Amino acid sequence: MKILLIEDDDALIALLTRSLSSQHHIVDVVKDGEMGWTYASTFDYDTIVLDIMLPKLDGISLCKKLRGAGYTTPILLLTSQYNTTIKVQGLDAGADDYVVKPFDIAELTARVRALLRRGSTNPLPLLSWGDLMLNPISCEVNYNGQALTLTTKEYDLLELFLRDSYRVFSNDEIIDRLWSSDDFPAEATVRSHLRRLRHKLQSAGAPHDFIGTIHGRGYYLTSSQNSPQSLISSNDNSQPIHSHQQQTEYLAFLQETWVQTKPQCLEILSKIAAIVDQLLLETCTYPEQQQAHQKAHKLVGTLGVFSLTSAMNIARQMERLLNRSILLSPTESLTLQTYLSELFRDIEVNSPSQKIDSPHPGLSLLLLIDIDQNSIQSLTDIADNHGYRTISLSTIEAADRYLFSNSNPNLPALILVNLRESSSILGFLHNVHLRLYDQAILVLSDRDELIDRLAVVRHGGKFLCTANLTTEQIFTTAVSLIPLITTTPKVMVVDDDLDWLRTVPKLLQPWGLKITTLADPQQFWNVLQSVQPDALVLDIQMPEINGLELCQVLRSDPNWQRLPILFLSVSKDSISQQEAFNVGADDYLCKPMMGGELAQRIRHRLARLQFS
Amino acid sequence: MKNKRLLTIDDEESIQIVIKFGIHMVAGWEVLSASDGRMGIDTAKRELPDAILLDVMMPEMDGIATFKELQANHITAGIPVIFLTAKAQTAEKKQFNDLGVSGVITKPFNSLDLPERISKILNW
């Protein structure tokens, strides 16, 4: 549990911090009443331990101020005057309890525990859930009588869940509650503590889903008697299911609206950037920093509503950093600057595109193959911080199966593979290059040999020697290969077959293409000008204007001469094909056609264009 | 779901538009919009919506001040209010709860989910 200690006596601070920490509490310490107000009104605490005699603002006035502003955190007053008036004043000011100095430390910690119980849904001194028992006094945990040895953070997590046992805790909330306000742990850190806690619980005989996950929402205690349906918080209801058509229409609407919203977001970002520049020059005032915080906060909401998750995550990191009670140092401001440039890039290249109900919305995927365990963990943590997610596969064969035997794989933005056995790797590279064309693939090796570099490049990969590189550096190099391919190419499909037009977006979107369909060739020029596609798929036979004519129109316009044009037709005869190539087609395909193959042919043309 | 009329008060037009679209598509409810607290209070008095979705952080008159004024006026005091916020810390949620708001919905949300979430919060 998280406690704010407001006390100016260093000896007492040392003693209280030590004993409260030994009880698994996270303690923030401030030494005067004004700082006390700033911390208590900014961060989230489970209890405040407050001395009465304090510089700047005394404890009783602070207590009144907090209660007056609506803060309900339990307050324990420390007083050296054993006099009834002071006690009455303190309790009237809204304190929940008091202890008189000199006090017995055991009594103080017991009173803190009692206050914590008041704010909890679990009013008993022993916390339990099913067969799990946690004793906050001795800090012992057991499952069905079997003792569990937990690290501090694992214990803290469990206590947090048990104290509010019907709640779903999001990653952010867990960070707010269990880490000191000076720490900014990555969400992956929370996940790895949870993973280990779950593992220990399971080893002691608890069901594997003792701590459940609601994707995108958070974690909660599950139990057969306490099904998730009984959860009470308004945010915890499982998501209703919407029809595919509703989702698609909603997504299309988000995309449209985003076009107008994007410039506004970029403008807000520029305003934050101006304040960050001042922070770097140390000419910024605290109210300006607060303004930047509010803007970042707004941005988190907007990006989130437009389901731009990776951008939202970066904005959230920025918001968290800006939400300080003191001015940021130039070093911290440098971090902000990095977030800003990532955010500019992210907003520039991404648009609302993922399926709304996807469990990991919007995150670009890195596929890690045969990377050693330690590096996987640190790469995953770094990737997570930067808004990427990872899938780790231990062998080339597994990667082969994932990419090629799976009918609809989630294609990675980048593949990272370790060069161990060169023969199987080269075969894999060749295969990837042949079948996925422009798939970025980075081969890592701790040896630096020209012959390795050559072999990798010849097979379509990129080579990075990892000797003397930190994981962060490896990650930075790796993602620098991504920008060209994470932009979602826009493909316009013109066809008078309405059934085909309805299915084609569904077929091609999983392959990272953004589709605009058009049934009426009369509207062709207007739609083309507004969509500005990166590639065009044309039917040949259409009423009034046929595809060949449209192709000729495009090829005679200097702006569209290089646009990749693919014909897709039911006619398989060689005369039609010949005609198509004569008028400037880049490719000719016959219906019926699978989504994957069509997507690959389109991407192939785009890749050619990039390298030409 | 029965037909309802909502009022959203948010200074960001794009969010209003998205909310309106999502709610209308799924539930067919009518959604009125206001871009600041003052305008929101006037619209609420005039239109008496079934519920109000209120953004917490707005320039000039923020969500809390707007809520307090809505509560203080006998015409609007009975309209349930749900706060919209980008990130509610536990202390904030407690504070909202103490104020007497009907619920809190945290951004990001999928607007398609809103009718169901609102209905659950308000027992509609």
XYZ file of C-alpha atoms in Angstrom:
736
model
C 0.000 0.000 0.000
C 1.165 3.512 -0.708
C 1.660 5.953 2.149
C 2.527 9.647 2.173
C 4.593 10.654 5.192
C 4.621 14.389 5.917
C 7.186 14.964 8.659
C 10.143 17.305 9.150
C 12.154 15.346 11.743
C 14.841 13.375 9.882
C 15.342 10.796 12.642
C 11.638 10.050 12.768
C 11.465 9.929 8.954
C 14.214 7.294 8.905
C 12.537 5.200 11.592
C 9.043 5.390 10.095
C 10.200 4.761 6.524
C 12.114 1.697 7.662
C 9.279 0.174 9.639
C 6.561 0.985 7.111
C 8.672 -0.364 4.255
C 9.293 -3.558 6.195
C 5.500 -3.975 6.186
C 5.566 -3.770 2.375
C 4.307 -0.207 2.177
C 5.607 2.210 -0.434
C 6.465 5.463 1.323
C 6.772 8.927 -0.212
C 8.259 11.477 2.180
C 7.870 15.271 2.122
C 9.060 17.659 4.773
C 6.664 20.597 4.821
C 2.939 21.206 4.663
C 2.925 22.839 1.252
C 4.768 19.944 -0.364
C 2.375 17.701 1.535
C -0.542 19.400 -0.174
C 1.115 19.128 -3.584
C 1.810 15.410 -3.203
C -1.496 14.512 -1.581
C -3.484 16.382 -4.204
C -1.454 15.015 -7.122
C -0.806 11.368 -6.352
C -2.890 8.559 -5.101
C -2.232 7.326 -1.551
C -3.894 4.778 0.655
C -3.029 6.622 3.864
C -1.371 9.886 4.876
C 0.733 10.043 8.042
C 0.827 13.720 8.986
C 2.782 15.567 11.647
C 0.990 18.534 13.238
C 3.997 20.820 13.647
C 5.297 21.464 10.133
C 7.021 24.314 8.289
C 4.989 26.419 5.832
C 1.590 24.839 6.480
C 0.708 23.070 9.748
C -0.821 19.597 9.824
C -4.288 20.653 11.002
C -4.621 23.325 8.299
C -3.410 20.850 5.683
C -5.934 18.314 6.907
C -8.744 20.871 6.597
C -7.527 21.885 3.144
C -7.488 18.294 1.909
C -10.938 17.499 3.242
C -12.250 20.785 1.908
C -11.053 19.839 -1.547
C -12.812 16.506 -1.401
C -9.868 14.168 -0.722
C -10.967 11.242 1.386
C -7.627 9.489 1.928
C -7.375 8.302 5.571
C -5.157 10.615 7.651
C -3.224 9.632 10.768
C -1.970 12.636 12.775
C 1.272 12.608 14.725
C 1.224 14.960 17.688
C 3.698 15.665 20.445
C 1.224 17.624 22.536
C -0.777 15.359 24.746
C -3.582 17.760 25.032
C -7.218 17.257 24.305
C -7.759 20.501 22.405
C -5.234 19.571 19.741
C -6.701 16.079 19.373
C -10.211 17.462 19.031
C -9.020 20.065 16.537
C -7.282 17.379 14.504
C -10.283 15.049 14.406
C -12.620 17.955 13.632
C -10.329 18.967 10.782
C -11.051 15.579 9.238
C -8.239 13.340 10.528
C -9.194 9.710 11.091
C -6.856 8.886 13.945
C -3.904 10.266 15.896
C -0.853 9.001 17.757
C 0.987 10.925 20.449
C 4.781 11.216 20.314
C 6.800 9.479 21.588
C 4.913 6.496 20.279
C 5.504 2.811 20.070
C 6.320 1.988 16.449
C 4.306 -1.248 16.603
C 1.254 0.752 17.691
C 1.702 3.200 14.836
C 1.983 0.483 12.185
C -1.073 -1.238 13.669
C -3.047 2.000 13.433
C -1.938 2.414 9.819
C -3.173 -1.122 9.096
C -6.502 -0.316 10.712
C -6.862 2.795 8.531
C -6.008 0.790 5.427
C -8.733 -1.684 6.301
C -11.301 1.110 6.429
C -10.676 2.039 2.828
C -10.789 -1.576 1.734
C -13.710 -3.759 0.690
C -12.217 -6.389 2.966
C -12.598 -5.173 6.570
C -11.002 -8.160 8.305
C -7.405 -8.088 9.555
C -6.574 -11.245 7.588
C -7.089 -10.914 3.844
C -8.348 -13.951 2.021
C -9.743 -15.056 -1.330
C -10.774 -18.652 -1.803
C -7.943 -20.725 -0.362
C -5.511 -17.841 -0.357
C -4.657 -16.112 2.913
C -2.528 -13.001 3.413
C -1.606 -11.752 6.861
C -0.684 -8.051 6.677
C 0.761 -8.127 10.206
C 3.296 -10.902 9.673
C 3.384 -10.403 5.885
C 2.894 -14.132 5.410
C 1.005 -15.564 2.474
C -0.249 -19.087 2.068
C -2.422 -20.993 -0.349
C -4.405 -23.857 1.099
C -1.952 -23.988 4.020
C 1.120 -23.982 1.819
C 3.424 -21.004 2.397
C 4.357 -18.812 -0.564
C 7.670 -17.004 -0.791
C 7.007 -13.760 -2.589
C 9.158 -10.797 -3.555
C 8.128 -7.382 -2.270
C 6.370 -6.409 -5.477
C 4.581 -9.744 -5.797
C 3.334 -9.359 -2.220
C 2.255 -5.781 -2.915
C 0.327 -6.843 -6.002
C -1.487 -9.565 -4.152
C -2.324 -7.274 -1.249
C -3.658 -4.665 -3.658
C -5.978 -7.201 -5.292
C -7.124 -8.590 -1.946
C -7.872 -5.202 -0.408
C -10.206 -4.355 -3.247
C -11.140 -7.810 -4.324
C -13.957 -6.980 -6.732
C -12.035 -4.481 -8.765
C -10.267 -4.653 -12.079
C -6.901 -2.916 -11.845
C -5.416 -1.464 -15.008
C -1.661 -1.380 -15.529
C -1.697 2.344 -14.889
C -3.564 2.012 -11.653
C -1.190 -0.675 -10.461
C 1.740 1.606 -11.236
C 0.065 4.512 -9.444
C -0.626 2.396 -6.400
C 2.510 0.306 -6.066
C 5.372 2.422 -7.262
C 6.703 5.553 -5.661
C 5.844 8.752 -7.499
C 9.474 9.100 -8.623
C 9.424 5.785 -10.500
C 8.164 5.332 -14.029
C 8.143 1.586 -14.557
C 7.140 0.206 -17.942
C 3.873 -1.656 -18.212
C 5.933 -4.700 -19.155
C 7.523 -4.542 -15.714
C 4.104 -4.875 -14.109
C 3.305 -7.753 -16.418
C 6.487 -9.594 -15.578
C 5.830 -9.262 -11.812
C 2.329 -10.554 -12.423
C 3.610 -13.426 -14.502
C 5.904 -14.542 -11.715
C 3.182 -14.113 -9.097
C 0.771 -16.205 -11.154
C 3.421 -18.841 -11.577
C 4.028 -19.044 -7.826
C 0.308 -19.209 -7.104
C -0.120 -21.981 -9.615
C 2.804 -23.933 -8.164
C 1.050 -23.767 -4.798
C -2.074 -25.311 -6.339
C -4.129 -22.238 -7.265
C -6.045 -22.345 -10.549
C -4.127 -20.894 -13.485
C -6.587 -18.031 -13.793
C -6.590 -17.098 -10.110
C -5.646 -13.611 -11.310
C -7.621 -13.053 -14.479
C -6.959 -10.676 -17.344
C -9.493 -8.624 -19.235
C -7.610 -7.649 -22.335
C -7.173 -3.933 -22.643
C -8.779 -3.382 -19.227
C -6.680 -4.976 -16.546
C -6.395 -7.688 -13.910
C -8.719 -9.011 -11.237
C -9.182 -11.877 -8.816
C -11.309 -14.628 -10.259
C -13.145 -17.342 -8.413
C -15.966 -19.728 -9.094
C -18.150 -18.014 -6.488
C -17.179 -14.590 -7.668
C -17.530 -14.573 -11.387
C -16.359 -11.533 -13.330
C -20.005 -10.712 -14.082
C -20.396 -9.535 -10.516
C -17.712 -6.882 -10.928
C -19.075 -3.547 -9.914
C -16.932 -0.881 -11.487
C -18.467 0.792 -14.486
C -15.359 0.190 -16.548
C -15.232 -3.516 -15.999
C -18.069 -4.752 -18.101
C -16.972 -6.989 -20.856
C -17.229 -5.416 -24.235
C -20.468 -5.943 -26.107
C -20.106 -7.656 -29.436
C -20.889 -5.613 -32.509
C -21.491 -6.874 -35.972
C -18.652 -6.880 -38.418
C -20.471 -4.358 -40.523
C -20.917 -1.975 -37.605
C -17.232 -2.269 -36.759
C -16.242 -1.636 -40.363
C -18.533 1.356 -40.699
C -17.313 2.743 -37.402
C -13.705 2.304 -38.468
C -14.355 4.017 -41.776
C -15.976 6.870 -39.902
C -13.007 7.130 -37.524
C -10.675 7.285 -40.503
C -12.692 10.051 -42.111
C -12.947 12.085 -38.936
C -9.279 11.529 -38.228
C -8.356 13.397 -41.409
C -9.777 16.582 -39.859
C -8.570 15.834 -36.356
C -4.983 15.003 -37.235
C -3.897 18.616 -37.985
C -5.382 19.688 -34.637
C -3.429 16.966 -32.834
C -0.242 18.006 -34.607
C -0.900 21.589 -33.567
C -1.318 20.598 -29.922
C 1.880 18.623 -30.228
C 3.711 21.673 -31.584
C 2.508 23.689 -28.609
C 3.833 21.043 -26.229
C 7.093 21.006 -28.198
C 7.463 24.766 -27.696
C 7.106 24.341 -23.935
C 9.573 21.451 -23.935
C 12.063 23.690 -25.755
C 11.714 26.191 -22.943
C 12.176 23.444 -20.371
C 15.408 22.497 -22.096
C 16.577 26.110 -21.966
C 15.412 26.333 -18.345
C 13.216 29.317 -19.196
C 9.945 27.519 -18.566
C 7.627 28.325 -15.659
C 5.737 25.734 -13.656
C 2.290 26.871 -14.903
C 3.559 26.407 -18.458
C 4.670 22.889 -17.628
C 1.192 22.261 -16.197
C -0.307 23.569 -19.420
C 1.810 21.079 -21.345
C 0.579 18.354 -19.000
C -3.043 19.252 -19.667
C -2.449 19.255 -23.395
C -0.769 15.850 -23.210
C -3.672 14.576 -21.123
C -6.142 15.745 -23.754
C -4.088 14.146 -26.449
C -4.144 10.773 -24.671
C -7.938 10.882 -24.715
C -8.229 11.918 -28.338
C -5.688 9.430 -29.690
C -7.323 6.698 -27.650
C -10.795 7.429 -28.946
C -9.413 7.233 -32.476
C -7.889 3.871 -31.516
C -4.351 5.069 -32.291
C -2.977 2.950 -29.525
C 0.747 3.247 -30.080
C 0.515 7.039 -30.298
C -1.704 7.064 -27.221
C 0.842 5.044 -25.278
C 3.618 7.478 -26.133
C 1.407 10.430 -25.207
C 0.613 8.741 -21.917
C 4.303 8.342 -21.056
C 4.713 12.008 -21.846
C 1.730 12.959 -19.720
C 3.054 10.948 -16.813
C 6.432 12.643 -16.999
C 4.892 16.118 -17.229
C 2.662 15.459 -14.240
C 5.291 16.460 -11.686
C 4.955 18.783 -8.779
C 8.273 20.395 -9.668
C 9.801 21.713 -12.863
C 11.438 19.037 -14.986
C 15.187 19.094 -15.364
C 16.761 19.489 -18.828
C 17.722 15.790 -18.746
C 14.120 14.758 -18.146
C 13.049 17.208 -20.820
C 15.307 15.436 -23.289
C 13.268 12.288 -22.730
C 10.188 14.377 -23.478
C 11.752 15.507 -26.692
C 12.298 11.895 -27.732
C 8.650 11.105 -26.968
C 7.616 14.128 -28.999
C 9.525 13.155 -32.107
C 8.205 9.589 -31.868
C 4.718 10.941 -31.489
C 5.043 13.278 -34.483
C 6.206 10.310 -36.536
C 3.549 7.979 -35.242
C 0.713 10.427 -35.854
C 2.080 11.181 -39.301
C 2.205 7.580 -40.493
C -0.690 5.899 -38.729
C -4.404 6.234 -39.087
C -7.216 4.391 -37.320
C -6.825 1.077 -39.060
C -6.921 -1.926 -36.809
C -9.914 -4.030 -36.010
C -11.607 -2.393 -33.042
C -11.951 -5.654 -31.152
C -8.382 -6.795 -31.679
C -6.767 -7.828 -28.393
C -3.653 -5.760 -29.058
C -5.037 -2.870 -31.003
C -2.726 -0.955 -33.233
C 0.574 -2.218 -31.990
C 3.148 -3.045 -34.610
C 4.468 -6.515 -34.257
C 8.091 -7.620 -33.962
C 8.740 -11.294 -34.550
C 11.739 -12.559 -32.543
C 13.219 -15.839 -33.689
C 15.788 -17.868 -31.783
C 16.792 -14.908 -29.578
C 18.259 -15.808 -26.185
C 15.980 -15.598 -23.153
C 17.588 -12.552 -21.512
C 17.495 -10.508 -24.662
C 13.877 -11.491 -25.313
C 12.837 -10.045 -21.970
C 14.706 -6.786 -22.390
C 13.723 -6.424 -26.049
C 10.097 -7.043 -25.140
C 10.256 -4.431 -22.389
C 11.834 -1.837 -24.654
C 9.481 -2.680 -27.510
C 6.511 -2.354 -25.191
C 7.713 1.073 -24.084
C 7.838 2.142 -27.685
C 4.403 0.853 -28.560
C 5.423 -2.377 -30.278
C 4.462 -5.851 -29.281
C 6.526 -8.967 -29.778
C 6.041 -12.616 -30.575
C 8.958 -14.849 -29.735
C 9.510 -18.182 -31.485
C 12.327 -20.459 -30.488
C 13.181 -22.036 -33.846
C 13.267 -21.270 -37.546
C 10.817 -24.125 -38.111
C 8.311 -22.547 -35.754
C 8.714 -19.241 -37.604
C 8.182 -21.023 -40.906
C 4.977 -22.526 -39.597
C 3.804 -19.198 -38.183
C 4.381 -17.279 -41.391
C 3.521 -19.805 -44.050
C 1.244 -22.544 -42.678
C -1.044 -20.152 -40.918
C -3.812 -19.088 -43.294
C -4.042 -15.561 -41.926
C -0.890 -14.704 -39.970
C -0.519 -11.366 -38.277
C 2.407 -10.177 -40.366
C 5.217 -8.563 -38.393
C 6.577 -5.099 -39.102
C 10.007 -6.613 -38.616
C 11.589 -10.016 -38.104
C 14.650 -10.317 -35.857
C 16.527 -13.574 -36.116
C 19.767 -14.835 -34.599
C 22.420 -16.148 -36.972
C 23.415 -19.474 -35.520
C 23.184 -22.150 -38.122
C 23.669 -20.266 -41.347
C 22.233 -22.892 -43.716
C 18.738 -23.019 -42.218
C 18.677 -19.243 -41.720
C 19.573 -18.574 -45.330
C 16.854 -20.930 -46.522
C 14.408 -19.096 -44.287
C 15.535 -15.673 -45.551
C 15.158 -16.847 -49.097
C 11.693 -18.154 -48.413
C 10.603 -14.940 -46.686
C 11.996 -12.834 -49.480
C 10.282 -14.923 -52.111
C 6.908 -15.115 -50.452
C 6.616 -11.908 -48.455
C 8.616 -9.650 -50.786
C 9.323 -6.490 -48.820
C 9.209 -8.040 -45.335
C 11.955 -6.356 -43.257
C 14.205 -8.927 -41.650
C 17.250 -8.234 -39.501
C 19.799 -10.948 -38.821
C 21.739 -10.566 -35.571
C 25.151 -12.048 -34.983
C 27.917 -11.572 -32.456
C 30.510 -12.446 -35.117
C 31.553 -9.794 -37.556
C 32.489 -11.593 -40.785
C 32.151 -10.205 -44.278
C 31.093 -13.609 -45.534
C 28.105 -13.647 -43.147
C 27.158 -10.103 -44.091
C 27.268 -11.004 -47.776
C 25.240 -14.172 -47.404
C 22.507 -12.369 -45.466
C 22.291 -9.466 -47.892
C 22.223 -11.828 -50.873
C 19.237 -13.577 -49.367
C 17.270 -10.396 -48.871
C 18.039 -9.664 -45.211
C 19.871 -6.947 -43.290
C 22.804 -7.739 -41.012
C 23.658 -6.323 -37.595
C 26.689 -7.281 -35.546
C 25.552 -7.178 -31.923
C 28.974 -7.365 -30.246
C 29.301 -4.327 -27.933
C 25.748 -3.172 -28.587
C 23.179 -2.674 -25.837
C 19.681 -4.068 -26.298
C 18.421 -0.493 -26.612
C 20.841 0.108 -29.504
C 19.817 -3.130 -31.195
C 16.185 -2.113 -30.856
C 16.825 1.370 -32.261
C 18.637 -0.038 -35.280
C 15.930 -2.599 -35.800
C 13.013 -0.181 -35.764
C 14.861 2.220 -38.062
C 14.225 -0.406 -40.739
C 10.483 -0.195 -40.190
C 9.119 3.233 -41.253
C 8.933 2.483 -44.942
C 6.718 -0.482 -44.418
C 4.518 0.533 -41.501
C 2.726 3.185 -43.494
C -0.445 1.549 -44.667
C -0.502 1.668 -48.464
C -3.792 2.884 -49.916
C -5.284 0.676 -52.576
C -8.243 1.659 -54.711
C -10.343 -1.134 -56.206
C -12.666 -0.348 -59.129
C -15.120 -3.062 -60.069
C -18.803 -3.259 -60.932
C -19.213 -6.535 -59.053
C -20.762 -5.338 -55.789
C -20.311 -8.641 -53.951
C -16.624 -8.600 -54.709
C -16.355 -4.967 -53.600
C -17.960 -5.835 -50.302
C -15.513 -8.640 -49.558
C -12.326 -7.102 -50.843
C -11.629 -4.772 -47.890
C -12.072 -7.697 -45.524
C -9.673 -9.781 -47.615
C -6.959 -7.165 -47.892
C -7.051 -5.277 -44.608
C -5.372 -8.050 -42.606
C -2.430 -7.639 -44.958
C -1.878 -4.040 -43.946
C -3.555 -2.390 -46.909
C -6.103 0.375 -46.710
C -8.845 -0.170 -49.249
C -11.177 2.215 -51.033
C -13.750 0.642 -53.325
C -15.602 2.172 -56.230
C -18.383 0.603 -58.282
C -19.182 3.458 -60.640
C -16.355 4.219 -63.101
C -18.000 7.612 -63.811
C -16.838 8.737 -60.369
C -13.328 7.472 -60.999
C -11.433 10.728 -61.369
C -12.991 12.479 -58.374
C -12.415 9.535 -56.084
C -8.881 9.013 -57.370
C -7.978 12.633 -56.677
C -9.350 12.578 -53.169
C -8.014 9.145 -52.179
C -4.566 9.524 -53.812
C -4.023 5.747 -53.820
C -0.641 4.037 -53.836
C -1.938 1.245 -56.085
C -4.981 0.539 -58.208
C -6.856 -2.685 -58.904
C -9.067 -2.481 -62.008
C -11.693 -4.714 -63.486
C -11.699 -4.827 -67.291
C -15.384 -5.186 -68.151
C -17.431 -2.397 -66.674
C -20.456 -0.506 -67.986
C -19.798 2.636 -70.032
C -16.100 2.995 -69.243
C -13.903 -0.086 -69.177
C -10.763 -0.671 -67.142
C -8.426 -0.510 -70.134
C -9.628 3.002 -70.893
C -9.121 4.103 -67.314
C -5.605 2.719 -67.427
C -4.872 4.709 -70.585
C -6.203 7.876 -68.966
C -3.838 7.380 -66.042
C -0.807 6.568 -68.121
C -1.247 9.773 -70.109
C -1.182 11.907 -66.963
C 2.301 12.742 -65.624
C 1.073 12.523 -62.006
C -0.198 8.970 -62.374
C 2.244 7.449 -64.841
C 4.012 5.475 -62.164
C 0.956 4.346 -60.190
C 1.014 0.532 -59.919
C -2.037 -0.778 -61.784
C -3.157 -4.387 -61.456
C -5.930 -5.827 -63.563
C -8.218 -8.340 -62.002
C -10.595 -10.013 -64.400
C -12.628 -13.133 -65.003
C -11.246 -13.429 -68.534
C -8.276 -15.733 -68.649
C -7.575 -15.388 -72.383
C -4.197 -14.188 -73.520
C -5.654 -11.433 -75.753
C -7.146 -9.592 -72.770
C -3.855 -9.965 -70.914
C -1.932 -8.637 -73.877
C -4.258 -5.659 -74.159
C -3.871 -4.870 -70.499
C -0.078 -4.870 -70.642
C -0.200 -2.798 -73.841
C -2.121 0.002 -72.138
C 0.319 0.067 -69.214
C -0.764 -2.567 -66.677
C 1.829 -3.749 -64.167
C 0.189 -7.060 -63.478
C -2.751 -9.159 -64.605
C -4.627 -11.468 -62.265
C -7.578 -13.765 -62.753
C -10.601 -14.136 -60.507
C -11.211 -15.926 -58.229
C -8.274 -14.795 -56.192
C -7.332 -15.322 -52.523
C -6.783 -12.227 -50.390
C -3.253 -13.194 -49.431
C -2.086 -13.689 -52.990
C -3.662 -10.458 -54.191
C -2.108 -8.565 -51.275
C 1.293 -10.008 -52.049
C 1.070 -9.068 -55.708
C 0.087 -5.510 -54.714
C 2.898 -5.260 -52.164
C 5.301 -6.639 -54.713
C 4.454 -3.819 -57.124
C 4.796 -1.256 -54.338
C 8.179 -2.668 -53.352
C 9.370 -2.507 -56.952
C 8.349 1.119 -57.110
C 10.240 1.868 -53.914
C 13.474 0.468 -55.268
C 13.169 1.753 -58.801
C -32.943 -0.338 -25.658
C -35.435 2.471 -25.265
C -34.901 5.666 -27.162
C -32.895 8.197 -25.179
C -31.492 11.687 -25.530
C -28.010 12.405 -24.334
C -25.955 15.549 -24.052
C -22.160 15.422 -24.428
C -20.097 18.298 -23.107
C -16.558 18.144 -24.447
C -14.340 20.887 -25.832
C -13.033 18.565 -28.532
C -15.307 18.526 -31.493
C -13.827 15.366 -32.979
C -14.579 13.369 -29.839
C -18.148 14.681 -29.833
C -18.556 13.640 -33.444
C -17.231 10.147 -32.810
C -19.399 9.654 -29.721
C -22.466 10.850 -31.574
C -21.801 8.551 -34.515
C -21.134 5.452 -32.377
C -24.126 5.917 -30.099
C -26.467 6.707 -32.933
C -25.317 3.703 -34.943
C -25.679 1.161 -32.153
C -28.669 2.442 -30.200
C -30.233 5.114 -32.391
C -30.190 7.565 -29.480
C -30.207 11.261 -30.126
C -27.017 12.972 -29.001
C -26.838 16.735 -28.402
C -23.446 18.381 -28.100
C -21.989 21.357 -26.315
C -18.402 22.458 -26.550
C -17.995 24.076 -23.130
C -19.474 23.991 -19.663
C -21.501 27.179 -20.002
C -23.102 26.094 -23.245
C -23.640 22.613 -21.776
C -25.586 23.994 -18.804
C -27.762 26.136 -21.075
C -28.476 23.185 -23.374
C -29.253 20.950 -20.402
C -31.762 23.484 -19.023
C -33.413 23.888 -22.382
C -33.429 20.299 -23.637
C -33.539 18.265 -20.406
C -31.607 15.264 -21.759
C -31.888 11.817 -20.136
C -28.187 11.889 -19.201
C -25.070 13.996 -19.639
C -21.602 12.815 -20.653
C -19.214 15.394 -19.264
C -15.525 15.772 -20.031
C -13.525 16.464 -16.875
C -10.679 18.551 -18.231
C -11.946 21.558 -20.155
C -10.524 25.063 -20.350
C -12.228 27.849 -18.369
C -15.063 25.928 -16.728
C -13.950 22.376 -16.034
C -16.131 19.308 -15.641
C -16.296 19.497 -11.864
C -17.393 23.146 -11.849
C -19.935 22.378 -14.571
C -21.254 19.425 -12.601
C -21.603 21.486 -9.429
C -23.553 24.144 -11.267
C -25.820 21.530 -12.868
C -26.484 20.104 -9.403
C -27.170 23.524 -7.917
C -29.896 24.291 -10.421
C -33.256 22.677 -9.662
C -34.013 22.220 -13.377
C -30.889 20.175 -14.101
C -30.150 18.656 -10.670
C -31.994 15.446 -11.487
C -30.130 14.663 -14.724
C -27.602 11.862 -14.226
C -24.033 12.816 -15.161
C -21.255 10.483 -16.310
C -17.728 11.847 -16.368
C -15.413 11.184 -19.304
C -11.740 11.300 -18.463
C -8.498 10.215 -20.052
C -7.165 8.652 -16.889
C -8.901 8.441 -13.574
C -6.590 7.765 -10.689
C -8.197 6.115 -7.726
C -8.175 9.376 -5.749
C -9.953 11.107 -8.608
C -12.517 8.355 -8.868
C -13.192 8.622 -5.139
C -13.493 12.355 -5.513
C -15.960 11.969 -8.389
C -17.896 9.465 -6.388
C -18.091 11.813 -3.409
C -19.323 14.568 -5.683
C -22.252 12.379 -6.621
C -21.647 11.689 -10.295
C -23.420 8.610 -11.601
C -20.308 7.044 -13.108
C -16.990 7.498 -14.836
C -16.020 6.260 -18.291
C -12.326 6.282 -19.020
C -10.871 7.208 -22.397
C -10.000 5.460 -24.596
C -13.393 3.947 -25.208
C -14.968 2.437 -28.260
C -18.031 4.587 -28.927
C -19.904 1.481 -30.058
C -19.739 0.273 -26.445
C -21.086 3.487 -24.964
C -24.849 2.778 -25.079
C -24.380 -0.490 -23.235
C -21.996 0.994 -20.683
C -24.231 3.994 -20.079
C -27.272 1.735 -19.704
C -25.465 -0.379 -17.132
C -24.289 2.603 -15.129
C -27.740 4.177 -15.088
C -29.727 0.937 -14.817
C -31.686 1.717 -17.955
